[in-house]
Amino acid sequence: MPVCASSGVYVPRDTHRCDAAVLVQHHLAGFLERVEEGSHAPLPDFVRDELRGFAVCGDFSQGFVRTACRRCGDELRVPFPCKGRGFCPSCMGRRMAEGAALLVDHVLPAVGYRQWVLSFSGPLAVRLGYDRELLAAVSGCLGRAVLRDIRRAVKREHGLASVAELHGGVVTVVQRFRSDLGLYVHLHLLVTDGAFEECTGELPFRAAPPPTPERMTAILGRVHEVLAAAAHDADDLDLDPALAACVQHSLRGPHLAAVAPDTEPPPHTVSAYGLHLHAATTVDGRDRRRLERVCRYLLRPPFAHDAIEALADGRVRVHFKAPSRRGAAFADMSVDTFLSRLCALVPPPRFHMTRYYGVFASRHRLRARVIPSSPQPLAPMQLSLLFRTALPDELREATMTPRRIGWAHLLARVFAVDVTVCSKCGGRMKIVEVVTDPAAIAELLHGARAPPRACPPGQLRMFA
Ligand SMILES: [Zn+2]
Ligand SMILES: [Zn+2]
């Protein structure tokens, strides 16, 4: 969501400026036809809905919320988001900002952290995108194995009698994508780099020594056991034919080598059993800004608005956030490959993309004593952008829900601007009307009523 560079005023995103949305708008119907003709079956609803929603995310013609200044009456219009969970840069960007703020304010204590990344070779990185049970088993096994390893390391390091009183915490985030948007499931773990020792009413934090290759190989061994046991149950992934065709198509075309084979492995990197574990990045949790940046990195969307470029020859260029290890800065692909990859990025319903283990698990008895004790109060929501077909009542109710951090609060956090304050007179902005009726939309957009405040070109984008 952009903020006008000249005035600092929050303005809605213009979907027509984002090549990814334009590509989906122009090519979705033909693409769906080709996929469904080839596989004689429709794509599952969760994929079609995601693509259709993305094509109109932030589109005023689909409806919007009118807000106005209580004092001078100045009006601002905010369109509905698609609430996409797979790739929409706006909606996932919002979720990233919200999730990172939530983690830092309400979950992660000010101790040391290490980021652990588990990635998979071959078809497993695809299978885990659709096999919910296997993903849960692998994620749970890895979380527990890392915690067990850390408790033992802390016991040895500090000469403690037992590991029984030691407790670490893990936040695991499932990412589905590579830089080239290929489906590539891997797990990012933010792990306490040490453990809390429960001793006579106190919970001091004991730092762990850095992991050794032997310790990391042992962790991979535990994950391998889970995978080997699961392989007996089922070899074939049970996917809808159309989605299976899409996933197959998405795997063709350009892609990056996950691990460059001819380079020296970076420190704290171990490969075994076709699994790769990386654990070089540490964060001092007292540096709350850096910790929040790391959380945002874990929760980030697959691509930014300006990362997708429609080329003159009809192909699509995906610009990488950073050059690949082999120096590539982008990947070019056909429109069908691009759309197939978007389809494969959408997680099936009820896939949990963030999981908590150890002291961060919701039912751990020490959780309340470990998490930040004086969290920043959650601001009530001024503008709920959560409900695509919101009615005024739902919206009003949503503004009272304290569980979500308000968009206004988030924008203030990200951009240091406040959308609840009128840019003209400093008065408070309020929600006037939720416009969802097509006739009312047309009248407000094209009719005699005053046009919405528009932002001149040159908007700041969230990930620019
Ligand atoms: Zn005003
Ligand atoms: Zn969206």
PDB file of N, CA and C in Angstrom, residues 332-369:
ATOM      1  N   ASP A 332      13.249 -14.963 -17.048  1.00  0.00           N
ATOM      2  CA  ASP A 332      12.188 -14.701 -18.025  1.00  0.00           C
ATOM      3  C   ASP A 332      11.402 -15.979 -18.274  1.00  0.00           C
ATOM      4  N   MET A 333      10.100 -15.829 -18.425  1.00  0.00           N
ATOM      5  CA  MET A 333       9.264 -17.016 -18.650  1.00  0.00           C
ATOM      6  C   MET A 333       8.028 -16.632 -19.451  1.00  0.00           C
ATOM      7  N   SER A 334       7.339 -17.652 -19.974  1.00  0.00           N
ATOM      8  CA  SER A 334       6.105 -17.394 -20.707  1.00  0.00           C
ATOM      9  C   SER A 334       5.009 -16.984 -19.722  1.00  0.00           C
ATOM     10  N   VAL A 335       3.961 -16.371 -20.254  1.00  0.00           N
ATOM     11  CA  VAL A 335       2.841 -15.980 -19.398  1.00  0.00           C
ATOM     12  C   VAL A 335       2.237 -17.205 -18.723  1.00  0.00           C
ATOM     13  N   ASP A 336       2.119 -18.329 -19.468  1.00  0.00           N
ATOM     14  CA  ASP A 336       1.534 -19.530 -18.865  1.00  0.00           C
ATOM     15  C   ASP A 336       2.394 -20.084 -17.738  1.00  0.00           C
ATOM     16  N   THR A 337       3.714 -20.028 -17.920  1.00  0.00           N
ATOM     17  CA  THR A 337       4.589 -20.480 -16.835  1.00  0.00           C
ATOM     18  C   THR A 337       4.425 -19.573 -15.621  1.00  0.00           C
ATOM     19  N   PHE A 338       4.378 -18.271 -15.870  1.00  0.00           N
ATOM     20  CA  PHE A 338       4.198 -17.315 -14.775  1.00  0.00           C
ATOM     21  C   PHE A 338       2.888 -17.590 -14.030  1.00  0.00           C
ATOM     22  N   LEU A 339       1.800 -17.751 -14.776  1.00  0.00           N
ATOM     23  CA  LEU A 339       0.502 -17.989 -14.126  1.00  0.00           C
ATOM     24  C   LEU A 339       0.472 -19.350 -13.427  1.00  0.00           C
ATOM     25  N   SER A 340       1.123 -20.350 -14.008  1.00  0.00           N
ATOM     26  CA  SER A 340       1.214 -21.656 -13.338  1.00  0.00           C
ATOM     27  C   SER A 340       1.939 -21.526 -12.016  1.00  0.00           C
ATOM     28  N   ARG A 341       2.994 -20.724 -12.032  1.00  0.00           N
ATOM     29  CA  ARG A 341       3.751 -20.562 -10.788  1.00  0.00           C
ATOM     30  C   ARG A 341       2.912 -19.844  -9.735  1.00  0.00           C
ATOM     31  N   LEU A 342       2.129 -18.842 -10.162  1.00  0.00           N
ATOM     32  CA  LEU A 342       1.239 -18.183  -9.197  1.00  0.00           C
ATOM     33  C   LEU A 342       0.269 -19.202  -8.598  1.00  0.00           C
ATOM     34  N   CYS A 343      -0.282 -20.071  -9.458  1.00  0.00           N
ATOM     35  CA  CYS A 343      -1.223 -21.102  -8.964  1.00  0.00           C
ATOM     36  C   CYS A 343      -0.548 -21.967  -7.904  1.00  0.00           C
ATOM     37  N   ALA A 344       0.697 -22.367  -8.180  1.00  0.00           N
ATOM     38  CA  ALA A 344       1.388 -23.287  -7.266  1.00  0.00           C
ATOM     39  C   ALA A 344       1.790 -22.602  -5.961  1.00  0.00           C
ATOM     40  N   LEU A 345       1.810 -21.269  -5.950  1.00  0.00           N
ATOM     41  CA  LEU A 345       2.191 -20.557  -4.723  1.00  0.00           C
ATOM     42  C   LEU A 345       1.055 -20.490  -3.706  1.00  0.00           C
ATOM     43  N   VAL A 346      -0.163 -20.794  -4.139  1.00  0.00           N
ATOM     44  CA  VAL A 346      -1.306 -20.639  -3.228  1.00  0.00           C
ATOM     45  C   VAL A 346      -1.379 -21.846  -2.285  1.00  0.00           C
ATOM     46  N   PRO A 347      -1.256 -21.624  -0.995  1.00  0.00           N
ATOM     47  CA  PRO A 347      -1.364 -22.773  -0.085  1.00  0.00           C
ATOM     48  C   PRO A 347      -2.797 -23.267  -0.028  1.00  0.00           C
ATOM     49  N   PRO A 348      -3.002 -24.582   0.040  1.00  0.00           N
ATOM     50  CA  PRO A 348      -4.367 -25.104   0.169  1.00  0.00           C
ATOM     51  C   PRO A 348      -4.998 -24.590   1.460  1.00  0.00           C
ATOM     52  N   PRO A 349      -6.329 -24.629   1.553  1.00  0.00           N
ATOM     53  CA  PRO A 349      -6.998 -24.148   2.761  1.00  0.00           C
ATOM     54  C   PRO A 349      -6.498 -24.882   4.007  1.00  0.00           C
ATOM     55  N   ARG A 350      -6.492 -24.202   5.109  1.00  0.00           N
ATOM     56  CA  ARG A 350      -6.118 -24.763   6.421  1.00  0.00           C
ATOM     57  C   ARG A 350      -4.667 -25.213   6.500  1.00  0.00           C
ATOM     58  N   PHE A 351      -3.829 -24.663   5.628  1.00  0.00           N
ATOM     59  CA  PHE A 351      -2.388 -24.898   5.759  1.00  0.00           C
ATOM     60  C   PHE A 351      -1.842 -23.852   6.718  1.00  0.00           C
ATOM     61  N   HIS A 352      -1.267 -24.290   7.809  1.00  0.00           N
ATOM     62  CA  HIS A 352      -0.708 -23.328   8.757  1.00  0.00           C
ATOM     63  C   HIS A 352       0.684 -22.935   8.306  1.00  0.00           C
ATOM     64  N   MET A 353       0.884 -21.670   8.046  1.00  0.00           N
ATOM     65  CA  MET A 353       2.172 -21.221   7.538  1.00  0.00           C
ATOM     66  C   MET A 353       3.089 -20.736   8.661  1.00  0.00           C
ATOM     67  N   THR A 354       2.553 -20.555   9.871  1.00  0.00           N
ATOM     68  CA  THR A 354       3.383 -20.186  11.020  1.00  0.00           C
ATOM     69  C   THR A 354       3.050 -21.138  12.167  1.00  0.00           C
ATOM     70  N   ARG A 355       4.075 -21.688  12.781  1.00  0.00           N
ATOM     71  CA  ARG A 355       3.875 -22.635  13.879  1.00  0.00           C
ATOM     72  C   ARG A 355       4.806 -22.289  15.034  1.00  0.00           C
ATOM     73  N   TYR A 356       4.382 -22.654  16.246  1.00  0.00           N
ATOM     74  CA  TYR A 356       5.142 -22.320  17.451  1.00  0.00           C
ATOM     75  C   TYR A 356       5.467 -23.586  18.226  1.00  0.00           C
ATOM     76  N   TYR A 357       6.706 -23.679  18.716  1.00  0.00           N
ATOM     77  CA  TYR A 357       7.124 -24.841  19.500  1.00  0.00           C
ATOM     78  C   TYR A 357       7.827 -24.367  20.769  1.00  0.00           C
ATOM     79  N   GLY A 358       7.952 -25.301  21.714  1.00  0.00           N
ATOM     80  CA  GLY A 358       8.632 -24.997  22.966  1.00  0.00           C
ATOM     81  C   GLY A 358       7.885 -23.933  23.746  1.00  0.00           C
ATOM     82  N   VAL A 359       8.615 -23.023  24.364  1.00  0.00           N
ATOM     83  CA  VAL A 359       7.957 -22.024  25.216  1.00  0.00           C
ATOM     84  C   VAL A 359       7.040 -21.078  24.448  1.00  0.00           C
ATOM     85  N   PHE A 360       7.174 -21.028  23.108  1.00  0.00           N
ATOM     86  CA  PHE A 360       6.288 -20.146  22.336  1.00  0.00           C
ATOM     87  C   PHE A 360       4.971 -20.833  21.975  1.00  0.00           C
ATOM     88  N   ALA A 361       4.874 -22.134  22.192  1.00  0.00           N
ATOM     89  CA  ALA A 361       3.624 -22.843  21.910  1.00  0.00           C
ATOM     90  C   ALA A 361       2.537 -22.306  22.829  1.00  0.00           C
ATOM     91  N   SER A 362       1.301 -22.217  22.290  1.00  0.00           N
ATOM     92  CA  SER A 362       0.252 -21.489  23.017  1.00  0.00           C
ATOM     93  C   SER A 362      -0.043 -22.106  24.390  1.00  0.00           C
ATOM     94  N   ARG A 363       0.165 -23.431  24.533  1.00  0.00           N
ATOM     95  CA  ARG A 363      -0.209 -24.037  25.806  1.00  0.00           C
ATOM     96  C   ARG A 363       0.984 -24.328  26.718  1.00  0.00           C
ATOM     97  N   HIS A 364       2.160 -23.832  26.353  1.00  0.00           N
ATOM     98  CA  HIS A 364       3.313 -24.090  27.222  1.00  0.00           C
ATOM     99  C   HIS A 364       3.135 -23.333  28.543  1.00  0.00           C
ATOM    100  N   ARG A 365       3.397 -24.026  29.654  1.00  0.00           N
ATOM    101  CA  ARG A 365       3.085 -23.429  30.967  1.00  0.00           C
ATOM    102  C   ARG A 365       3.978 -22.225  31.287  1.00  0.00           C
ATOM    103  N   LEU A 366       5.143 -22.114  30.609  1.00  0.00           N
ATOM    104  CA  LEU A 366       6.028 -20.984  30.901  1.00  0.00           C
ATOM    105  C   LEU A 366       5.849 -19.816  29.928  1.00  0.00           C
ATOM    106  N   ARG A 367       4.966 -20.004  28.937  1.00  0.00           N
ATOM    107  CA  ARG A 367       4.852 -19.012  27.880  1.00  0.00           C
ATOM    108  C   ARG A 367       4.601 -17.597  28.424  1.00  0.00           C
ATOM    109  N   ALA A 368       3.633 -17.499  29.326  1.00  0.00           N
ATOM    110  CA  ALA A 368       3.246 -16.188  29.834  1.00  0.00           C
ATOM    111  C   ALA A 368       4.403 -15.497  30.564  1.00  0.00           C
ATOM    112  N   ARG A 369       5.312 -16.289  31.139  1.00  0.00           N
ATOM    113  CA  ARG A 369       6.418 -15.692  31.882  1.00  0.00           C
ATOM    114  C   ARG A 369       7.572 -15.299  30.971  1.00  0.00           C
TER     115      ARG A 369
END
